[in-house]
Coordinates of C-alpha atoms in Angstrom, one line a residue:
M981 CA 12.1 7.4 -3.8
K982 CA 12.5 5.6 -7.1
K983 CA 16.3 5.4 -6.5
V984 CA 15.6 3.2 -3.4
F985 CA 13.8 0.6 -5.5
V986 CA 16.4 0.7 -8.2
I987 CA 19.1 -0.1 -5.6
L988 CA 17.0 -3.0 -4.2
L989 CA 16.2 -4.5 -7.5
A990 CA 19.8 -4.2 -8.8
V991 CA 20.5 -7.6 -7.2
I992 CA 18.6 -9.2 -10.0
F993 CA 20.7 -9.9 -13.1
S994 CA 19.8 -11.0 -16.6
I995 CA 20.3 -14.6 -17.8
G996 CA 20.3 -15.5 -21.4
V997 CA 17.7 -17.9 -22.7
V998 CA 19.2 -21.4 -23.4
A999 CA 18.1 -22.9 -26.7
I1000 CA 16.6 -26.3 -26.2
S1001 CA 14.8 -28.9 -28.3
D1002 CA 11.0 -29.2 -28.5
S1003 CA 11.1 -32.8 -27.2
V1004 CA 9.5 -33.4 -23.8
V1005 CA 12.1 -34.0 -21.0
N1006 CA 11.2 -36.8 -18.7
P1007 CA 7.6 -37.3 -20.0
D1008 CA 6.6 -39.5 -17.0
T1009 CA 7.8 -36.9 -14.3
F1010 CA 6.5 -33.5 -13.4
V1011 CA 9.0 -31.3 -11.5
Y1012 CA 7.9 -28.2 -9.7
E1013 CA 10.5 -25.9 -8.0
Q1014 CA 9.7 -23.5 -5.2
P1015 CA 11.2 -22.1 -2.0
G1016 CA 10.9 -24.4 1.0
P1017 CA 11.0 -26.8 2.7
F1018 CA 7.6 -28.0 4.1
W1019 CA 6.7 -27.7 7.8
S1020 CA 4.7 -30.8 8.3
L1021 CA 2.8 -33.6 6.4
D1022 CA 0.2 -34.0 9.1
P1023 CA -3.1 -32.5 7.8
A1024 CA -4.2 -31.7 11.3
F1025 CA -0.9 -29.9 12.0
E1026 CA 0.2 -28.0 9.0
Y1027 CA -1.2 -24.5 8.2
D1028 CA 1.3 -23.0 5.8
F1029 CA 1.4 -22.7 2.0
T1030 CA 4.5 -24.9 1.5
S1031 CA 3.2 -27.8 3.4
S1032 CA -0.3 -27.5 1.9
E1033 CA 1.3 -27.8 -1.6
V1034 CA 2.5 -31.3 -0.5
V1035 CA -0.5 -32.4 1.5
M1036 CA -3.1 -31.6 -1.2
Q1037 CA -1.5 -34.2 -3.5
L1038 CA -1.8 -36.9 -0.9
Y1039 CA -5.2 -36.6 0.7
D1040 CA -8.9 -36.1 -0.3
Q1041 CA -11.8 -34.3 1.4
L1042 CA -15.6 -35.0 1.3
I1043 CA -16.2 -32.4 -1.5
Q1044 CA -14.1 -30.2 -3.7
Y1045 CA -14.2 -27.0 -5.7
D1046 CA -15.6 -27.5 -9.1
G1047 CA -13.0 -26.6 -11.8
T1048 CA -12.3 -22.8 -11.8
S1049 CA -15.2 -21.9 -9.5
T1050 CA -14.8 -20.9 -5.8
V1051 CA -18.6 -21.0 -5.5
N1052 CA -19.7 -24.3 -7.0
L1053 CA -18.7 -27.5 -5.4
S1054 CA -18.5 -31.1 -6.7
P1055 CA -18.3 -34.5 -5.0
M1056 CA -15.0 -36.0 -3.9
L1057 CA -15.1 -38.8 -1.2
S1058 CA -18.8 -38.0 -0.9
T1059 CA -20.8 -38.9 -4.0
N1060 CA -23.0 -35.9 -3.3
V1061 CA -22.7 -32.2 -2.3
P1062 CA -25.4 -31.7 0.3
S1063 CA -28.1 -29.3 -0.7
L1064 CA -31.6 -28.1 0.4
K1065 CA -32.9 -29.1 -3.0
D1066 CA -32.1 -32.8 -2.7
G1067 CA -33.0 -33.0 1.0
T1068 CA -29.5 -33.6 2.3
I1069 CA -29.4 -30.3 4.2
L1070 CA -32.0 -30.4 6.9
D1071 CA -33.2 -28.9 10.1
N1072 CA -32.7 -25.2 9.2
G1073 CA -29.2 -25.8 7.9
T1074 CA -27.9 -27.8 10.9
T1075 CA -28.0 -31.3 9.4
Y1076 CA -25.8 -32.4 6.5
V1077 CA -26.0 -35.9 4.9
F1078 CA -23.0 -37.2 2.9
H1079 CA -23.2 -40.4 0.8
I1080 CA -19.7 -41.8 1.2
R1081 CA -18.1 -43.2 -1.9
D1082 CA -17.7 -47.0 -1.8
G1083 CA -14.5 -48.8 -2.7
V1084 CA -12.1 -46.0 -2.0
L1085 CA -8.7 -47.2 -1.0
F1086 CA -5.9 -45.6 1.1
H1087 CA -2.4 -45.8 -0.2
N1088 CA -1.6 -48.8 2.0
G1089 CA -4.7 -50.7 0.6
D1090 CA -7.1 -50.1 3.5
K1091 CA -10.6 -49.4 2.5
L1092 CA -12.2 -46.0 3.4
T1093 CA -15.1 -46.1 5.9
P1094 CA -17.4 -43.3 7.1
Q1095 CA -15.7 -43.7 10.5
D1096 CA -12.4 -42.6 9.0
I1097 CA -13.9 -39.3 8.1
V1098 CA -15.4 -38.8 11.6
Y1099 CA -12.0 -39.7 13.1
S1100 CA -10.1 -37.3 10.8
L1101 CA -12.3 -34.3 11.6
E1102 CA -12.2 -35.1 15.4
R1103 CA -8.4 -35.6 15.3
T1104 CA -7.9 -32.1 13.8
I1105 CA -9.9 -30.7 16.7
I1106 CA -8.3 -32.7 19.5
L1107 CA -4.8 -32.0 18.3
D1108 CA -5.6 -28.3 18.4
V1109 CA -2.1 -27.3 17.4
V1110 CA -1.3 -23.7 18.5
S1111 CA -1.7 -21.4 15.5
G1112 CA -3.0 -24.3 13.6
P1113 CA -6.3 -24.9 11.6
A1114 CA -8.5 -26.5 14.3
W1115 CA -10.5 -23.4 14.8
L1116 CA -12.0 -23.9 11.4
L1117 CA -13.8 -27.0 12.7
T1118 CA -14.4 -26.1 16.3
G1119 CA -16.5 -23.1 15.4
P1120 CA -19.2 -25.0 13.5
L1121 CA -19.0 -28.3 15.4
F1122 CA -19.2 -27.1 19.1
P1123 CA -22.1 -25.2 20.6
Q1124 CA -21.5 -21.6 21.1
I1125 CA -20.3 -20.4 24.5
D1126 CA -21.5 -17.1 25.8
G1127 CA -22.9 -16.3 22.4
Q1128 CA -19.5 -16.8 20.7
Y1129 CA -18.0 -19.5 18.5
V1130 CA -15.5 -21.9 20.1
T1131 CA -12.0 -21.8 18.7
S1132 CA -10.4 -24.5 20.9
I1133 CA -11.6 -27.7 22.6
V1134 CA -9.8 -26.3 25.6
Q1135 CA -12.6 -23.8 26.0
V1136 CA -15.2 -26.5 26.1
V1137 CA -13.2 -28.3 28.8
A1138 CA -13.1 -25.1 30.7
Q1139 CA -16.9 -24.8 30.4
Q1140 CA -17.3 -28.4 31.7
L1141 CA -15.1 -27.6 34.6
G1142 CA -17.4 -24.7 35.5
L1143 CA -14.7 -22.1 35.1
K1144 CA -15.7 -18.5 34.6
N1145 CA -15.1 -16.9 31.2
P1146 CA -14.3 -20.3 29.5
L1147 CA -13.4 -18.6 26.2
S1148 CA -10.4 -17.0 27.9
Y1149 CA -8.7 -20.4 28.2
T1150 CA -6.7 -21.5 25.2
S1151 CA -4.2 -24.0 26.6
F1152 CA -4.1 -26.9 29.1
D1153 CA -1.5 -24.9 31.0
S1154 CA -4.1 -22.2 31.6
L1155 CA -6.5 -24.8 33.0
G1156 CA -4.1 -26.0 35.7
I1157 CA -5.5 -29.6 35.6
F1158 CA -2.2 -31.4 35.1
A1159 CA 0.7 -32.0 37.5
T1160 CA 3.5 -29.5 36.6
G1161 CA 5.4 -30.5 33.5
T1162 CA 3.3 -33.6 32.9
N1163 CA 0.1 -34.9 31.3
K1164 CA -0.9 -36.5 34.5
L1165 CA -4.3 -35.3 35.7
L1166 CA -4.6 -34.0 39.3
N1167 CA -7.9 -35.7 39.9
D1168 CA -10.7 -37.7 38.3
N1169 CA -13.1 -34.8 38.0
Y1170 CA -10.7 -33.2 35.5
K1171 CA -10.6 -36.5 33.5
Q1172 CA -14.4 -36.5 33.3
A1173 CA -14.5 -32.9 32.1
L1174 CA -12.1 -33.9 29.3
I1175 CA -14.2 -36.9 28.3
N1176 CA -17.4 -34.8 28.4
A1177 CA -15.9 -32.2 26.1
F1178 CA -15.0 -34.9 23.6
E1179 CA -18.5 -36.5 23.8
I1180 CA -20.1 -33.1 23.0
L1181 CA -18.1 -33.2 19.7
N1182 CA -18.7 -36.9 19.0
K1183 CA -22.4 -36.6 19.1
D1184 CA -22.3 -34.3 16.1
F1185 CA -21.6 -37.4 14.0
E1186 CA -24.0 -40.2 12.9
I1187 CA -23.3 -43.1 10.6
K1188 CA -26.1 -44.9 8.8
G1189 CA -24.8 -47.6 6.4
N1190 CA -22.5 -45.7 4.1
D1191 CA -24.0 -42.3 4.9
L1192 CA -22.2 -39.8 7.2
I1193 CA -24.6 -37.4 8.9
I1194 CA -23.2 -34.3 10.6
H1195 CA -25.4 -32.5 13.1
L1196 CA -24.3 -28.9 13.7
P1197 CA -25.3 -27.4 17.1
Q1198 CA -26.2 -24.1 15.2
P1199 CA -26.3 -23.0 11.6
Y1200 CA -22.9 -22.1 10.1
A1201 CA -23.3 -20.6 6.6
P1202 CA -19.8 -21.4 5.2
F1203 CA -19.7 -25.0 6.5
L1204 CA -19.5 -26.8 3.2
Y1205 CA -16.7 -24.5 2.0
I1206 CA -14.7 -25.4 5.1
L1207 CA -14.8 -29.0 4.1
A1208 CA -13.9 -28.4 0.4
G1209 CA -10.7 -29.9 -1.1
P1210 CA -8.2 -30.4 -2.3
V1211 CA -6.7 -27.6 -0.1
S1212 CA -8.7 -27.8 3.2
N1213 CA -6.1 -29.9 4.9
W1214 CA -7.9 -29.7 8.3
A1215 CA -10.7 -31.7 6.6
A1216 CA -8.4 -34.2 4.8
V1217 CA -9.4 -37.9 5.5
L1218 CA -6.9 -40.2 7.2
D1219 CA -7.0 -43.9 7.9
Q1220 CA -7.9 -44.4 11.5
K1221 CA -6.4 -47.9 11.8
W1222 CA -3.1 -46.8 10.2
C1223 CA -2.8 -43.7 12.4
A1224 CA -3.2 -45.8 15.5
E1225 CA -0.6 -48.3 14.3
H1226 CA 1.8 -45.4 13.9
N1227 CA 1.3 -44.1 17.5
A1228 CA -1.2 -41.4 16.6
W1229 CA -4.4 -40.9 18.5
D1230 CA -6.6 -44.0 18.1
G1231 CA -10.0 -42.3 18.4
A1232 CA -10.6 -43.1 22.1
A1233 CA -12.4 -40.6 24.3
D1234 CA -10.5 -41.5 27.5
D1235 CA -7.0 -40.2 26.6
W1236 CA -7.3 -37.8 23.7
W1237 CA -5.6 -35.1 25.7
Q1238 CA -2.4 -37.0 25.6
Y1239 CA -2.2 -36.1 21.9
H1240 CA -3.1 -32.4 22.3
N1241 CA -0.9 -29.7 20.8
P1242 CA 2.3 -31.8 20.1
A1243 CA 5.5 -30.2 19.1
V1244 CA 6.1 -30.7 15.4
G1245 CA 9.0 -33.1 16.1
N1246 CA 6.9 -35.2 18.5
D1247 CA 4.0 -35.6 16.0
P1248 CA 4.2 -39.2 14.7
L1249 CA 2.7 -38.2 11.3
Y1250 CA 5.1 -35.3 10.8
D1251 CA 6.8 -36.9 7.8
I1252 CA 4.7 -39.9 6.8
E1253 CA 1.4 -40.2 5.0
N1254 CA -1.4 -42.6 4.0
G1255 CA -4.1 -40.7 2.2
T1256 CA -6.6 -41.5 -0.5
G1257 CA -5.2 -38.8 -2.8
P1258 CA -3.9 -39.2 -6.4
Y1259 CA -0.3 -39.3 -5.3
M1260 CA 1.7 -41.0 -2.6
I1261 CA 5.2 -40.2 -1.4
K1262 CA 8.0 -42.4 -2.7
Y1263 CA 10.7 -40.7 -0.7
I1264 CA 11.7 -37.4 0.9
T1265 CA 15.2 -35.8 0.8
P1266 CA 14.9 -33.5 3.9
G1267 CA 15.2 -29.9 3.0
Q1268 CA 15.6 -30.6 -0.7
E1269 CA 12.7 -32.5 -2.3
V1270 CA 9.6 -34.5 -2.0
F1271 CA 9.3 -37.3 -4.6
F1272 CA 5.7 -38.5 -5.4
Q1273 CA 4.5 -41.6 -7.2
R1274 CA 1.1 -41.9 -8.8
F1275 CA -1.5 -43.9 -6.8
D1276 CA -2.7 -46.3 -9.5
N1277 CA -5.8 -47.3 -7.5
Y1278 CA -7.1 -43.7 -7.1
W1279 CA -10.9 -43.8 -7.0
A1280 CA -11.2 -41.1 -9.8
G1281 CA -8.7 -42.9 -12.0
P1282 CA -4.9 -42.7 -12.0
A1283 CA -3.1 -39.4 -12.7
K1284 CA -1.8 -38.8 -16.2
I1285 CA 1.8 -38.3 -14.9
K1286 CA 3.4 -41.2 -13.1
Y1287 CA 5.9 -39.2 -10.9
A1288 CA 6.0 -35.7 -9.5
V1289 CA 8.7 -33.9 -7.6
I1290 CA 8.6 -30.8 -5.5
K1291 CA 12.2 -29.4 -5.3
Y1292 CA 13.0 -26.8 -2.7
V1293 CA 15.1 -24.1 -4.4
N1294 CA 15.6 -20.8 -2.6
E1295 CA 17.6 -19.2 -5.4
F1296 CA 15.5 -18.1 -8.4
T1297 CA 18.5 -18.1 -10.8
T1298 CA 18.8 -21.9 -10.1
S1299 CA 15.1 -22.5 -10.8
L1300 CA 15.3 -20.4 -13.9
L1301 CA 18.1 -22.4 -15.4
D1302 CA 16.4 -25.6 -14.6
L1303 CA 13.2 -24.4 -16.3
Q1304 CA 15.2 -23.2 -19.4
R1305 CA 17.0 -26.6 -19.6
G1306 CA 13.8 -28.5 -19.2
Q1307 CA 14.9 -30.0 -15.8
A1308 CA 11.9 -28.3 -14.2
D1309 CA 8.5 -28.3 -15.7
A1310 CA 7.1 -25.4 -13.7
I1311 CA 8.6 -23.0 -11.1
S1312 CA 7.6 -20.4 -8.6
V1313 CA 8.7 -17.0 -9.9
P1314 CA 9.1 -13.9 -7.8
V1315 CA 7.1 -11.2 -9.5
Q1316 CA 10.2 -9.0 -10.0
N1317 CA 11.7 -11.8 -12.1
L1318 CA 8.7 -12.4 -14.3
S1319 CA 10.2 -10.6 -17.3
Q1320 CA 13.0 -13.2 -17.3
V1321 CA 10.6 -16.0 -18.2
Q1322 CA 8.5 -14.0 -20.7
N1323 CA 9.1 -14.0 -24.4
N1324 CA 10.6 -17.4 -24.4
P1325 CA 8.8 -19.6 -27.0
D1326 CA 9.4 -22.7 -24.9
I1327 CA 7.7 -21.3 -21.7
T1328 CA 4.1 -20.6 -21.0
V1329 CA 3.4 -17.5 -18.9
L1330 CA -0.2 -16.8 -17.9
T1331 CA -0.9 -13.6 -15.8
G1332 CA -3.7 -11.6 -14.4
F1333 CA -5.5 -14.0 -12.1
P1334 CA -7.0 -12.3 -9.1
M1335 CA -6.0 -14.0 -5.8
L1336 CA -8.0 -14.5 -2.7
L1337 CA -4.8 -13.7 -0.8
V1338 CA -3.3 -10.7 0.9
D1339 CA 0.2 -9.9 2.0
L1340 CA 0.4 -8.2 5.4
M1341 CA 3.0 -7.0 7.8
P1342 CA 1.8 -7.8 11.4
F1343 CA 3.1 -5.8 14.3
Q1344 CA 4.1 -7.9 17.3
W1345 CA 2.4 -6.0 20.2
N1346 CA 4.2 -8.1 22.8
I1347 CA 7.5 -9.6 21.7
T1348 CA 8.6 -12.8 23.3
T1349 CA 11.8 -12.6 25.3
P1350 CA 14.6 -13.5 25.5
N1351 CA 15.1 -12.5 21.9
N1352 CA 18.1 -11.7 19.8
F1353 CA 15.9 -9.8 17.3
I1354 CA 15.3 -6.8 19.6
G1355 CA 18.8 -5.9 20.6
S1356 CA 19.0 -4.7 24.2
G1357 CA 15.3 -5.1 24.7
K1358 CA 15.1 -1.5 25.9
L1359 CA 14.4 2.0 24.4
D1360 CA 18.1 3.0 24.6
G1361 CA 19.1 3.3 21.0
N1362 CA 20.4 -0.3 20.9
G1363 CA 17.2 -2.2 20.8
I1364 CA 13.4 -1.9 21.3
P1365 CA 11.3 -2.8 24.4
P1366 CA 9.0 -5.9 24.0
D1367 CA 5.9 -3.8 23.9
F1368 CA 7.2 -1.4 21.3
F1369 CA 4.4 -2.0 18.8
S1370 CA 1.7 -1.7 21.4
N1371 CA 2.3 2.0 20.9
L1372 CA -0.3 3.4 18.4
D1373 CA 2.1 6.3 17.4
V1374 CA 4.8 3.8 16.6
R1375 CA 2.4 1.7 14.4
K1376 CA 1.1 4.8 12.6
A1377 CA 4.6 6.0 11.9
F1378 CA 5.5 2.7 10.3
E1379 CA 2.2 2.8 8.3
Y1380 CA 3.3 6.1 6.8
L1381 CA 6.8 4.9 6.2
F1382 CA 5.9 2.2 3.7
P1383 CA 5.9 3.2 -0.1
Y1384 CA 2.8 1.4 -1.2
K1385 CA 2.4 2.8 -4.7
Q1386 CA 6.0 2.4 -5.7
Y1387 CA 6.2 -1.1 -4.1
I1388 CA 3.3 -2.3 -6.2
E1389 CA 4.5 -0.7 -9.4
Q1390 CA 8.2 -1.6 -9.2
V1391 CA 8.3 -4.8 -7.1
W1392 CA 5.0 -6.3 -8.3
N1393 CA 5.2 -4.8 -11.8
G1394 CA 1.8 -3.3 -11.2
Q1395 CA 0.3 -6.8 -10.8
A1396 CA -1.3 -6.2 -7.4
L1397 CA -3.8 -4.0 -5.6
Q1398 CA -3.3 -2.0 -2.4
P1399 CA -5.7 -3.4 0.2
N1400 CA -7.2 -1.2 2.9
S1401 CA -7.8 -4.1 5.3
A1402 CA -8.2 -7.9 5.6
I1403 CA -11.4 -7.5 3.6
I1404 CA -9.9 -7.7 0.2
D1405 CA -11.2 -7.3 -3.3
G1406 CA -13.3 -10.3 -4.2
L1407 CA -14.8 -10.7 -0.7
L1408 CA -18.3 -9.5 0.4
G1409 CA -17.9 -6.1 2.1
Y1410 CA -14.8 -4.9 0.2
D1411 CA -15.1 -1.2 -0.4
P1412 CA -12.3 0.5 -2.4
N1413 CA -13.4 3.9 -1.1
L1414 CA -12.5 3.2 2.5
P1415 CA -9.4 5.0 3.7
K1416 CA -6.0 3.4 3.4
Y1417 CA -2.5 4.6 4.2
H1418 CA 0.0 6.1 1.8
Q1419 CA 3.6 7.0 2.1
D1420 CA 4.1 10.3 3.9
L1421 CA 7.5 10.7 5.4
A1422 CA 6.5 13.9 7.1
K1423 CA 3.6 12.1 8.8
A1424 CA 5.9 9.3 9.7
T1425 CA 8.4 11.7 11.3
E1426 CA 5.5 13.4 13.2
Y1427 CA 4.4 10.1 14.8
F1428 CA 7.9 8.9 15.5
K1429 CA 8.6 12.2 17.4
K1430 CA 5.3 11.9 19.2
A1431 CA 6.0 8.3 20.4
Y1432 CA 7.4 7.9 23.9
N1433 CA 7.2 11.7 24.4
G1434 CA 10.1 12.3 21.9
K1435 CA 12.5 9.9 23.6
L1436 CA 12.2 7.5 20.7
W1437 CA 13.2 10.1 18.1
D1438 CA 16.2 11.3 20.2
L1439 CA 17.6 7.8 21.1
G1440 CA 16.6 5.9 18.0
F1441 CA 16.1 2.1 17.9
K1442 CA 17.7 -1.1 16.6
F1443 CA 16.0 -4.4 15.7
T1444 CA 15.9 -7.2 13.1
V1445 CA 13.1 -8.0 10.7
V1446 CA 12.9 -11.6 9.5
Y1447 CA 11.4 -13.1 6.3
G1448 CA 11.2 -16.6 4.8
A1449 CA 14.4 -17.1 2.7
G1450 CA 13.8 -17.2 -1.0
N1451 CA 10.8 -14.9 -0.9
A1452 CA 12.2 -11.8 -2.7
T1453 CA 9.0 -9.7 -2.5
R1454 CA 8.9 -10.0 1.3
Q1455 CA 12.6 -9.4 1.6
L1456 CA 12.2 -6.2 -0.5
A1457 CA 9.2 -5.0 1.6
L1458 CA 11.2 -5.3 4.8
Q1459 CA 14.4 -3.8 3.4
T1460 CA 12.4 -0.9 2.1
L1461 CA 11.1 -0.2 5.6
S1462 CA 14.7 -0.3 6.8
T1463 CA 15.8 2.1 4.1
Y1464 CA 13.1 4.8 4.7
A1465 CA 13.5 4.5 8.5
R1466 CA 17.2 5.3 8.3
Q1467 CA 16.4 8.1 5.7
I1468 CA 14.3 10.0 8.1
N1469 CA 16.5 9.3 11.1
P1470 CA 20.0 7.7 10.9
K1471 CA 19.4 6.5 14.5
F1472 CA 16.7 4.2 13.2
Q1473 CA 18.4 0.9 12.5
I1474 CA 16.6 -2.1 11.0
S1475 CA 18.4 -5.1 9.7
A1476 CA 16.8 -7.8 7.6
L1477 CA 17.4 -11.5 8.0
G1478 CA 16.2 -14.5 5.9
E1479 CA 15.4 -17.8 7.6
I1480 CA 14.5 -21.1 6.1
N1481 CA 10.7 -21.6 6.2
S1482 CA 10.7 -24.0 9.1
S1483 CA 12.7 -21.7 11.4
F1484 CA 10.7 -18.7 10.2
S1485 CA 7.4 -20.4 11.0
A1486 CA 8.7 -21.4 14.4
D1487 CA 9.9 -17.9 15.3
L1488 CA 6.7 -16.4 14.0
I1489 CA 4.4 -18.6 16.1
A1490 CA 6.6 -18.1 19.1
G1491 CA 6.0 -14.4 18.9
K1492 CA 9.7 -13.5 18.4
L1493 CA 9.4 -11.4 15.3
P1494 CA 9.0 -7.6 15.9
I1495 CA 7.5 -7.1 12.5
T1496 CA 7.5 -9.3 9.5
S1497 CA 5.9 -10.0 6.1
V1498 CA 3.5 -12.9 5.7
S1499 CA 0.4 -13.8 3.6
W1500 CA -3.1 -14.8 4.5
G1501 CA -4.8 -16.9 1.8
A1502 CA -8.5 -17.8 1.9
D1503 CA -9.3 -21.0 3.8
Y1504 CA -12.7 -20.5 2.1
P1505 CA -14.0 -17.6 0.1
D1506 CA -15.9 -15.6 2.8
P1507 CA -15.0 -12.4 4.7
Y1508 CA -15.3 -14.2 8.0
D1509 CA -12.3 -16.3 7.2
F1510 CA -10.1 -13.2 6.9
A1511 CA -11.8 -11.3 9.6
F1512 CA -11.5 -14.0 12.2
A1513 CA -7.9 -14.7 11.4
C1514 CA -6.8 -11.1 11.6
Y1515 CA -9.2 -9.4 14.0
S1516 CA -10.6 -12.0 16.5
S1517 CA -9.0 -12.3 19.9
N1518 CA -9.1 -16.0 19.3
G1519 CA -7.8 -15.8 15.7
F1520 CA -4.6 -17.0 14.1
Y1521 CA -2.6 -13.8 14.5
A1522 CA -3.9 -13.1 18.0
S1523 CA -2.4 -16.4 19.0
F1524 CA 1.1 -15.0 18.8
L1525 CA 0.8 -11.1 18.5
G1526 CA 0.7 -10.8 22.3
Q1527 CA -1.8 -10.1 25.1
S1528 CA -2.1 -6.4 24.3
F1529 CA -3.5 -7.2 20.9
V1530 CA -5.8 -9.9 22.4
D1531 CA -7.1 -7.4 24.9
F1532 CA -7.7 -4.8 22.2
A1533 CA -9.5 -7.3 20.0
K1534 CA -11.8 -8.4 22.9
Q1535 CA -12.8 -4.9 23.6
N1536 CA -13.1 -3.5 20.0
L1537 CA -13.3 -6.3 17.4
D1538 CA -14.8 -9.6 18.7
V1539 CA -18.4 -8.5 18.7
L1540 CA -18.2 -7.5 15.0
V1541 CA -16.3 -10.6 14.0
D1542 CA -18.9 -12.8 15.6
K1543 CA -21.8 -10.9 14.0
L1544 CA -20.1 -11.4 10.6
V1545 CA -20.7 -15.2 10.8
T1546 CA -24.1 -15.2 12.6
T1547 CA -25.7 -12.6 10.4
L1548 CA -27.3 -14.1 7.2
D1549 CA -28.3 -11.0 5.3
P1550 CA -25.6 -10.2 2.8
D1551 CA -26.1 -6.4 3.0
Q1552 CA -25.8 -6.4 6.8
R1553 CA -22.7 -8.7 6.6
A1554 CA -21.1 -6.3 4.1
K1555 CA -21.6 -3.3 6.5
I1556 CA -20.1 -5.3 9.4
A1557 CA -17.0 -6.1 7.3
Q1558 CA -16.7 -2.4 6.4
E1559 CA -16.8 -1.4 10.0
L1560 CA -14.0 -3.8 10.8
S1561 CA -12.0 -2.2 7.9
K1562 CA -12.5 1.2 9.4
L1563 CA -11.3 0.1 12.8
D1564 CA -8.2 -1.5 11.3
Y1565 CA -7.3 1.8 9.6
E1566 CA -8.0 3.9 12.7
N1567 CA -5.8 1.7 14.9
A1568 CA -3.1 0.8 12.4
L1569 CA -3.5 -2.9 13.1
Y1570 CA -1.4 -4.1 10.2
I1571 CA 0.5 -2.8 7.2
W1572 CA -1.3 -3.9 4.0
P1573 CA 1.2 -3.7 1.2
D1574 CA -0.5 -5.7 -1.6
Q1575 CA -3.1 -8.1 -2.8
P1576 CA -1.3 -9.9 -5.6
E1577 CA -2.4 -11.3 -8.9
A1578 CA -1.5 -14.9 -9.7
Y1579 CA 0.4 -16.2 -12.7
W1580 CA 1.5 -19.6 -14.0
V1581 CA 5.0 -20.3 -15.4
A1582 CA 5.7 -23.7 -17.0
R1583 CA 7.2 -25.4 -20.0
K1584 CA 4.9 -25.4 -23.1
W1585 CA 4.6 -29.2 -22.8
V1586 CA 2.7 -29.0 -19.5
K1587 CA -1.0 -29.3 -20.2
G1588 CA -4.2 -29.2 -18.2
W1589 CA -3.5 -26.4 -15.8
Y1590 CA -6.4 -24.0 -14.9
Y1591 CA -6.8 -21.3 -12.3
N1592 CA -8.9 -21.7 -9.2
A1593 CA -8.4 -18.9 -6.7
E1594 CA -8.6 -21.3 -3.7
I1595 CA -6.2 -23.9 -5.1
G1596 CA -3.9 -21.7 -7.0
Q1597 CA -2.5 -19.9 -4.0
F1598 CA -0.8 -23.1 -2.8
G1599 CA 0.7 -24.2 -6.1
P1600 CA -0.2 -26.7 -8.8
Y1601 CA -2.5 -29.6 -8.2
F1602 CA -0.7 -32.4 -10.0
Y1603 CA -3.7 -34.5 -10.7
M1604 CA -5.0 -32.0 -13.3
L1605 CA -1.7 -32.0 -15.3
S1606 CA -0.2 -33.9 -18.2
K1607 CA 2.9 -33.6 -20.4

């Protein structure tokens, strides 16, 4: 088995360290290189690491994480962090009072108002981009329906229409209220239901002078963490007037549905910005770089570095040379290349930071067709059927195929843990003693022979696995599956393909990828965030894994996921999280290869960086840095 990893890692070659002077290169500019490019600059739209790295430099939220802590919060656009102690959390945890900072300016010179914050939160919810972040706000801000949290404003519209099982509706198409292929309503009753749904949301907000008061319909324990910056893009504050001037929603109740779930190319804020954050965009070279300029009127004082650049470099050898020459100040380093930046007196390498992030390999229970990734689309040796991974025996076979221990030791250089579910180390309810899969090729063979009554083993299969180009660990993970599959049966043919991030994200959300490798990072540090995303029938992964997964989640997982957020007792919450972990294992819901540790690689002249497990997963926050 070791030989396989030697072969896979042999593509990495050594590069000599280039001698350079101690003088700081471009002292007014910070250059960070990573794979890319970004998906969208719209805070209500984007929900990926690469885009978040850009957006968090541009926008602010009400509150933020305090230094290295993921527990303590500090003011941002609000001058206070609401608390029971100072009387700004009231009514049994359903009322939050924020004192909005006066004199804050947007990048275009407009002045921040409390209404801008209301608009921004409502806009995330009404945009409701498929597989986007809106669910993080709809849950706490809408009343529960049938004892469950709402994940889409569409469900509230369905309730207002009097439809049965309103939670089963997740798109306007499913409601049947528009003329085919248009946004033209079929009758006025539908329009009133849409307006009513918005008004239910709007009444959560009250403005008194410069205070913003948010009234939740029911207590929601992690609410403040959902609002915390600089990484909670769904809670980023936009300029309502500027947005309307750029053809985005203007805040009106009587046409919000015209702006619901736009395609990324039709979103007017896709590649422009106007935040209150410490940096603003000077220019974008599509697919290559984002060039930032310091916002000198930033409310907390101007950043120490005047310019910042994110360069999208998908070849590590290029980034390494740039770092060695001083043309890059910090770079994203695949863990298998970490040794190439260590022991260089000009480079800082800090390691061993636990991440609230997990890598996972989701099975696509129902693969969208037509689809070039599944060959013939049949179980005939030249493809796989669209419901291939709905088969439990197939999923268990792949679980036993993966070499978890060797992967962590040789690809991650031991700087990762093997998770047993979405409830990872660092979260309430994590239990290292719960069962997890290990590589067992005999077991994998057993389940492959059992699947489809032996037909799968006899005929074989052929399909393509896709990863984001430039991410070597994910590439190796998928190539390893391919290698071991062919080892136990030469008729098992899996090819690996790298796509640029934008294409990869589009294919993932479209449900086209049979199995892939992705990551889930904490939106906020609570097990519910991970459990909802991975296990709820309304969660992020259910939005594209297919109807079979949704049906399974409804029957087996949803009740536990809902209890996880409604239960306040920590011991009970831990038990619920552990029950979900057990169900994950028994039903082989995902392959869980690793929970990585973070590290920081930068030139010695870069100062001010510190590790926060929420912020660090997205990349450096430029405001903290100096040269």
